[in-house]
CSV table of C-alpha atoms (C1' of nucleotides) in Angstrom, one decimal:
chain,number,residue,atom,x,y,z
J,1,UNK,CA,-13.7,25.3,41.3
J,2,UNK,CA,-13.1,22.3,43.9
J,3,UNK,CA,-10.3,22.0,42.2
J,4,UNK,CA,-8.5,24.9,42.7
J,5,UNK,CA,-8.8,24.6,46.1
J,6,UNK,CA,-7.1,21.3,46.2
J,7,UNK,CA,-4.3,22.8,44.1
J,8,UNK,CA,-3.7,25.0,46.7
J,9,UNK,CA,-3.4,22.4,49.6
J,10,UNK,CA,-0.6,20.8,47.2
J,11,UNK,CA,1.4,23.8,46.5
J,12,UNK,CA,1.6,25.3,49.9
J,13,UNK,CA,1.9,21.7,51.0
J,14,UNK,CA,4.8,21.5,48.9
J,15,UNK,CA,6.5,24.6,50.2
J,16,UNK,CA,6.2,24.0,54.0
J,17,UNK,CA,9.4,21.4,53.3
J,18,UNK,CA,12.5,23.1,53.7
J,19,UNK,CA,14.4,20.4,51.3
J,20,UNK,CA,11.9,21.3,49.0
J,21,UNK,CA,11.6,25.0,49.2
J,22,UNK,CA,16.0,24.5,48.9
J,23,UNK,CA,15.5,22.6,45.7
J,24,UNK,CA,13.8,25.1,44.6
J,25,UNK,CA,16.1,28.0,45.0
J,26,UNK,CA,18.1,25.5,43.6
J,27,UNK,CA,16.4,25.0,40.8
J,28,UNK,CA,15.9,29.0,40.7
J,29,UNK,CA,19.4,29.3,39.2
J,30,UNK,CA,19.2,26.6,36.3
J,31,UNK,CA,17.8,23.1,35.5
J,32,UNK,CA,19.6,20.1,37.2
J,33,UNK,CA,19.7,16.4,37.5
J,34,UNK,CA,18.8,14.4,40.6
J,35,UNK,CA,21.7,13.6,41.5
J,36,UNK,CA,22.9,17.0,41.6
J,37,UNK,CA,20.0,18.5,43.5
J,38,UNK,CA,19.9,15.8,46.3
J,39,UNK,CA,24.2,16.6,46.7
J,40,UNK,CA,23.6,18.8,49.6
J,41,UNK,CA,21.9,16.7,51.6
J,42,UNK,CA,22.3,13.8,54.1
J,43,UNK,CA,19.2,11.7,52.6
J,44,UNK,CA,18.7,8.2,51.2
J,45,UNK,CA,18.6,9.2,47.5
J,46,UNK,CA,14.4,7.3,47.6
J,47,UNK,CA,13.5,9.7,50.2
J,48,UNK,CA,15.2,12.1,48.3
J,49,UNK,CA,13.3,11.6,45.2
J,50,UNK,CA,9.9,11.5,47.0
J,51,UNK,CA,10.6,15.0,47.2
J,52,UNK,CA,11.1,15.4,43.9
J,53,UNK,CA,7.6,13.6,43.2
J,54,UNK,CA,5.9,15.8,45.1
J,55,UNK,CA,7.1,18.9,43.5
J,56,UNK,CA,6.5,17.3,40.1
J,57,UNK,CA,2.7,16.0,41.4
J,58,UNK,CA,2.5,19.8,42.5
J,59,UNK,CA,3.0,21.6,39.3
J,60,UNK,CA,6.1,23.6,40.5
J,61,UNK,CA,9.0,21.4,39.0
J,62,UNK,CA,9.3,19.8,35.7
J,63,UNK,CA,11.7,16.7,35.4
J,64,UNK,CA,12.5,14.9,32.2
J,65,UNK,CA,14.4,11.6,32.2
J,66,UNK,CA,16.9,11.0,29.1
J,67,UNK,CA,19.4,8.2,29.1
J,68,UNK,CA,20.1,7.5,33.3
J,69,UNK,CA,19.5,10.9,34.0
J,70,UNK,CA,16.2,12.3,35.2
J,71,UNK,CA,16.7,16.7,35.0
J,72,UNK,CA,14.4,18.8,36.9
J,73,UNK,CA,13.7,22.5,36.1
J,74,UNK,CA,11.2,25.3,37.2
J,75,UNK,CA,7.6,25.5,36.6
J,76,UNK,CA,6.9,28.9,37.1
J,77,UNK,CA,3.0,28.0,36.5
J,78,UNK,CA,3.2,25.6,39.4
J,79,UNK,CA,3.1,29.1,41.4
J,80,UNK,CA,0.0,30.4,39.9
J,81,UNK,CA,-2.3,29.5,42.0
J,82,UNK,CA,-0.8,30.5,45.3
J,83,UNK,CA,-0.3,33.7,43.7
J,84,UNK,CA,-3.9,34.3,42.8
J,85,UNK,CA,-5.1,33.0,46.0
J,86,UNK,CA,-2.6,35.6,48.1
J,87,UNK,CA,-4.0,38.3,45.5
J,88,UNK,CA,-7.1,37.3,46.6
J,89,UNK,CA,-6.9,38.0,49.9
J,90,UNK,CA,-4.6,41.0,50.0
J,91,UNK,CA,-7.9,42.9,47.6
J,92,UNK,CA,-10.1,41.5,50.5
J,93,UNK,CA,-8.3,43.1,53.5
J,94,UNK,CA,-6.8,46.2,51.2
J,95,UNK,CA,-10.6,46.7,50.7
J,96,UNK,CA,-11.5,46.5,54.3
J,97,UNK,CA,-8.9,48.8,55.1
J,98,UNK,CA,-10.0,51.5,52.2
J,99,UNK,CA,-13.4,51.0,53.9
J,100,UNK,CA,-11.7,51.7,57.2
J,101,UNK,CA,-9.9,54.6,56.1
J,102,UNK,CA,-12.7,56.3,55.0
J,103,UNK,CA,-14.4,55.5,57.9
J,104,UNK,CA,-11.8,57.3,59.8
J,105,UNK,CA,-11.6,59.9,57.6
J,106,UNK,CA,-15.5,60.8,57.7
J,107,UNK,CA,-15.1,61.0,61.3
J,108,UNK,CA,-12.3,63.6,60.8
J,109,UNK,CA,-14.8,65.4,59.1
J,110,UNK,CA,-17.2,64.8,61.0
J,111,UNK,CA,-14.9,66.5,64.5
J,112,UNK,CA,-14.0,69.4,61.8
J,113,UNK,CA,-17.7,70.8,61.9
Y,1,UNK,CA,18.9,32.4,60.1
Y,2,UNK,CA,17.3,29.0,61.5
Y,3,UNK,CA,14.6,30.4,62.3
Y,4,UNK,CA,13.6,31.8,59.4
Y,5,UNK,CA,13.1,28.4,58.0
Y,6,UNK,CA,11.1,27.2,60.9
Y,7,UNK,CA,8.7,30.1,60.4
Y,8,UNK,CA,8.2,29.5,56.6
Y,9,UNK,CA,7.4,25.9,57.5
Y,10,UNK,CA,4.4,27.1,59.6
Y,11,UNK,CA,3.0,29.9,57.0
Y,12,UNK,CA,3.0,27.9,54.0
Y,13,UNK,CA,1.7,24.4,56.0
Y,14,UNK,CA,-0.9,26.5,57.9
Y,15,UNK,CA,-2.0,27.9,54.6
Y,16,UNK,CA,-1.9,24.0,53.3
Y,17,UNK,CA,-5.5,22.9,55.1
Y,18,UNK,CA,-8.6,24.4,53.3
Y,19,UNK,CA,-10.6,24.9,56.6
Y,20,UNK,CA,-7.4,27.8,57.8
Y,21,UNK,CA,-7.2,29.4,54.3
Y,22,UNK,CA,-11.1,29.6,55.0
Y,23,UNK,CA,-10.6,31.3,58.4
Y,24,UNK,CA,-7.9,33.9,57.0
Y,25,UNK,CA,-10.6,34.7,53.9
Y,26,UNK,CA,-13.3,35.3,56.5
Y,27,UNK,CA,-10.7,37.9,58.9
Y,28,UNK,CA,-10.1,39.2,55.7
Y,29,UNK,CA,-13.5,41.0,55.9
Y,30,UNK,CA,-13.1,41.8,59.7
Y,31,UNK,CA,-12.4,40.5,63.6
Y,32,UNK,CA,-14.6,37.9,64.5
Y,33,UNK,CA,-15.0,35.5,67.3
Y,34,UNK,CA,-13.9,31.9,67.3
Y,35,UNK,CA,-17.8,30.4,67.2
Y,36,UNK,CA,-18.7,33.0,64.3
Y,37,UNK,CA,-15.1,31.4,61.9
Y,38,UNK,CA,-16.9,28.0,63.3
Y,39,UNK,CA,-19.9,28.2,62.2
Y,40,UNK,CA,-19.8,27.0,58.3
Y,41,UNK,CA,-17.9,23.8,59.2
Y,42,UNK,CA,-18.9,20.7,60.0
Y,43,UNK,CA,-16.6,19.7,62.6
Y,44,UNK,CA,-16.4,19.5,66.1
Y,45,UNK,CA,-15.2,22.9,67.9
Y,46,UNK,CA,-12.3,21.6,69.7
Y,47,UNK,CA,-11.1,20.3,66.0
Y,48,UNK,CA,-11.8,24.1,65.0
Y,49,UNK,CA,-9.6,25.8,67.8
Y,50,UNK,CA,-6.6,23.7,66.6
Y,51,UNK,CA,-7.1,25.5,63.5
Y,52,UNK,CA,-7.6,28.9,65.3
Y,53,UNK,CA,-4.3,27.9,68.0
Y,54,UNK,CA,-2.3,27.0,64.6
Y,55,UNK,CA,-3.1,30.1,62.8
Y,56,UNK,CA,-1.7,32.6,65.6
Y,57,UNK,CA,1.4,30.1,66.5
Y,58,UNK,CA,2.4,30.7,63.2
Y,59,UNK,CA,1.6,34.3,63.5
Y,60,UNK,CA,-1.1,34.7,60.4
Y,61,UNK,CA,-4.1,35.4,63.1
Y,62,UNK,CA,-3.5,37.5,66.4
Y,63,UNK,CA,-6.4,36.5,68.8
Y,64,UNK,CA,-7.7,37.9,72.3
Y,65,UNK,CA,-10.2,36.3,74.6
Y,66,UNK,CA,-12.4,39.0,76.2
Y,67,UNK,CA,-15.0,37.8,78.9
Y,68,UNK,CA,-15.9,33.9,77.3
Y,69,UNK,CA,-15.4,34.7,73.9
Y,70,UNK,CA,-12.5,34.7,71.7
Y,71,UNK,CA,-12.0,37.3,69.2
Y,72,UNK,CA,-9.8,36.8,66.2
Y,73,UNK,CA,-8.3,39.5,63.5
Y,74,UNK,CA,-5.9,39.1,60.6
Y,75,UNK,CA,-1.8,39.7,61.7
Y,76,UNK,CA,-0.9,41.1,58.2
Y,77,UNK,CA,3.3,40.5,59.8
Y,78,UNK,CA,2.5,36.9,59.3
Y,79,UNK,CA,2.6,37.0,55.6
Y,80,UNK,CA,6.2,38.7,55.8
Y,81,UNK,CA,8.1,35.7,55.5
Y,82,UNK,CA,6.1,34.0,53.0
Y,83,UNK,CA,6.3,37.2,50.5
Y,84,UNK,CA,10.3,38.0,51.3
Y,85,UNK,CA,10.8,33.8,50.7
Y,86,UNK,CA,8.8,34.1,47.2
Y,87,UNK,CA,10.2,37.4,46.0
Y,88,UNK,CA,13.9,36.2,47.0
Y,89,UNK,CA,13.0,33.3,44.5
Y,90,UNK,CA,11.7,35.7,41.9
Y,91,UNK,CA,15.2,37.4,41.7
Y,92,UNK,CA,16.8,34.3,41.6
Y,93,UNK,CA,14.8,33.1,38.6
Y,94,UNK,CA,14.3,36.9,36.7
Y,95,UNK,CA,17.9,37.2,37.3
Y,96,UNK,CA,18.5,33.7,35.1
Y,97,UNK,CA,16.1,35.0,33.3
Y,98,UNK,CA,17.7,38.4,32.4
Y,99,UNK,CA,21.1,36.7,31.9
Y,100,UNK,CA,19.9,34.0,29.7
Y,101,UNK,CA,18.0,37.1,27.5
Y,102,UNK,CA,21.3,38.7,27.7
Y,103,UNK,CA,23.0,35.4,26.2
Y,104,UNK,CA,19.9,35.2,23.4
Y,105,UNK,CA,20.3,38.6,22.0
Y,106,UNK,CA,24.2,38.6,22.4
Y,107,UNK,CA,23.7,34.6,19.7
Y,108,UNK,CA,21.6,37.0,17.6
Y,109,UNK,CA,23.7,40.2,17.1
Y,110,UNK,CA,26.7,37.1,16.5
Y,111,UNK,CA,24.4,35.5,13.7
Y,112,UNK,CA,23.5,39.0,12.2
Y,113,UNK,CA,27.3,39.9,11.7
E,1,DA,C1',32.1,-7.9,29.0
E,2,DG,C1',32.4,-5.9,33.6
E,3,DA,C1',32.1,-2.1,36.7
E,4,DA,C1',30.3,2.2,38.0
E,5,DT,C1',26.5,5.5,37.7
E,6,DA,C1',21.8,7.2,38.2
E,7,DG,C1',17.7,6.2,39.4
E,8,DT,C1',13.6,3.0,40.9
E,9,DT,C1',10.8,-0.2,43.5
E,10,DT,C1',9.4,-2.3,47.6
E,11,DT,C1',8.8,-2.6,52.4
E,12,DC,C1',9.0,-0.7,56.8
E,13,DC,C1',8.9,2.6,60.7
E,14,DA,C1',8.1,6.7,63.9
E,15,DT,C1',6.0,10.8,64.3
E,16,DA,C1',2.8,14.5,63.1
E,17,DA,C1',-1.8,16.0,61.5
E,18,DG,C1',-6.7,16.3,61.5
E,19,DG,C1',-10.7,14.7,63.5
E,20,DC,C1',-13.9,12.9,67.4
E,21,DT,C1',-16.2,12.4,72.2
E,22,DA,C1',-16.7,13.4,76.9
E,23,DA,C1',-16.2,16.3,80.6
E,24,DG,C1',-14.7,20.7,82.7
E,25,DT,C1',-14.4,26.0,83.4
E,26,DA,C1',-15.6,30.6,83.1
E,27,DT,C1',-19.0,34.2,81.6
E,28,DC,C1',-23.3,36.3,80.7
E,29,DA,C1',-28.5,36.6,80.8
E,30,DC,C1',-32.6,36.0,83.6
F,1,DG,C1',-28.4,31.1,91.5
F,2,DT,C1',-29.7,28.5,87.3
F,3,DG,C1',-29.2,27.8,82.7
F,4,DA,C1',-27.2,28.7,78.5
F,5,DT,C1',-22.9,30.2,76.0
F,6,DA,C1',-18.3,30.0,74.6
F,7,DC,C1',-14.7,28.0,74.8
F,8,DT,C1',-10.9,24.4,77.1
F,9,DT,C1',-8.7,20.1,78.5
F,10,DA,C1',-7.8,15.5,78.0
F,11,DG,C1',-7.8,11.2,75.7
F,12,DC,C1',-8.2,8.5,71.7
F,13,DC,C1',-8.2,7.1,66.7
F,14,DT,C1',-6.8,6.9,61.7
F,15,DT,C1',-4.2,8.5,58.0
F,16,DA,C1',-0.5,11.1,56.0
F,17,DT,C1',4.4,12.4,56.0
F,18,DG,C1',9.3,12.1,56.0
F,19,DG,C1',12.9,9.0,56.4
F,20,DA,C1',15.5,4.4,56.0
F,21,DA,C1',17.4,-0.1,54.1
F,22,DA,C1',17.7,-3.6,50.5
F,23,DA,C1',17.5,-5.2,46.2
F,24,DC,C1',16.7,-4.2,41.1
F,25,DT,C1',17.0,-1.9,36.3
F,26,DA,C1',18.9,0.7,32.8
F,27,DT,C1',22.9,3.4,31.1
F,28,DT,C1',27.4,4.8,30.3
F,29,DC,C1',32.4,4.2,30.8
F,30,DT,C1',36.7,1.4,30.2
DNA sequence: AGAATAGTTTTCCATAAGGCTAAGTATCAC
DNA sequence: GTGATACTTAGCCTTATGGAAAACTATTCT
């Protein structure tokens, strides 16, 4: 899937932003509007909200606008992919290392005889 | 801690480029050397080693250059961050998640009265 | 209606990121 | 010691990224 792959570049492009790895802690603890999120920090609120694209673009927020208001929440799915992709890897090297260990261990036996 | 931050920036933009997530898969299998990881992409090698220099900055690869070549193996410590970062933001959100189950079942034993 | 609130759109700017070529430095193999 | 190998260094180029200011739109409050 080419797409997966490009998923991927998004999400842990996403994270590698510390406003936006913040707004999403915030988020962590309950939905929120804009407004609210962008509070703590000392941004122009349109470079704010590029952040708040990005997450959206990415799959790991949610925002719904009603009246002036624009709430974002959570999108636990968002984090699926990077998930799957770290499982990924930790069954490739967890596998290496079994392989290794019995390795090691057939030497053992080996030095027992 | 800053620095905390400043390391979960590298991880998770490291991680961001398809080309480094394609170097950690391969380590995953085993050490190799810097013209081996090379070899399936079409790009110049001093584009590569950017990649490779990158990788251990951020403390995902550990490399050591032996006579001319350059071997490179997995630093399993890299990943530290990344997982404490997403499992701090799992409590946060199970946590909601618990107390707003807590708040459902307490609406339903007030309805069943 | 008029003022304040909550975003939005547009345009611009500086730096970082990813890639290239050309030329240089050690090893290693004969 | 010559040639091939395996990187390294040094510039250079283009696009992406994070941020800003100014001006605009749509709601909501009084």
């Amino acid at each position: 899937m080419e797409n997966y792959s490009l998923q991927l570049n998004g999400v842990f492009q996403a994270l590698s932003d510390p406003t936006r790895r913040a707004v999403i802690a915030h988020l962590g603890r309950g939905p929120t509007s804009v407004t609210e999120l962008a509070r703590p920090f000392d941004m122009a609120l349109p470079s704010f909200m590029k952040h708040i694209r990005l997450l959206e673009e990415t799959g790991l927020i949610r925002t719904e606008k009603s009246g002036r208001v624009r709430s974002c929440a959570l999108e636990r799915g968002g984090f699926a992919v990077m998930d799957s992709w770290l499982a990924e890897q930790r069954a490739l090297w967890e596998g290496r290392t079994d392989r290794l260990e019995a390795f090691v261990m057939a030497e053992q036996r080996a030095e027992a005889k």
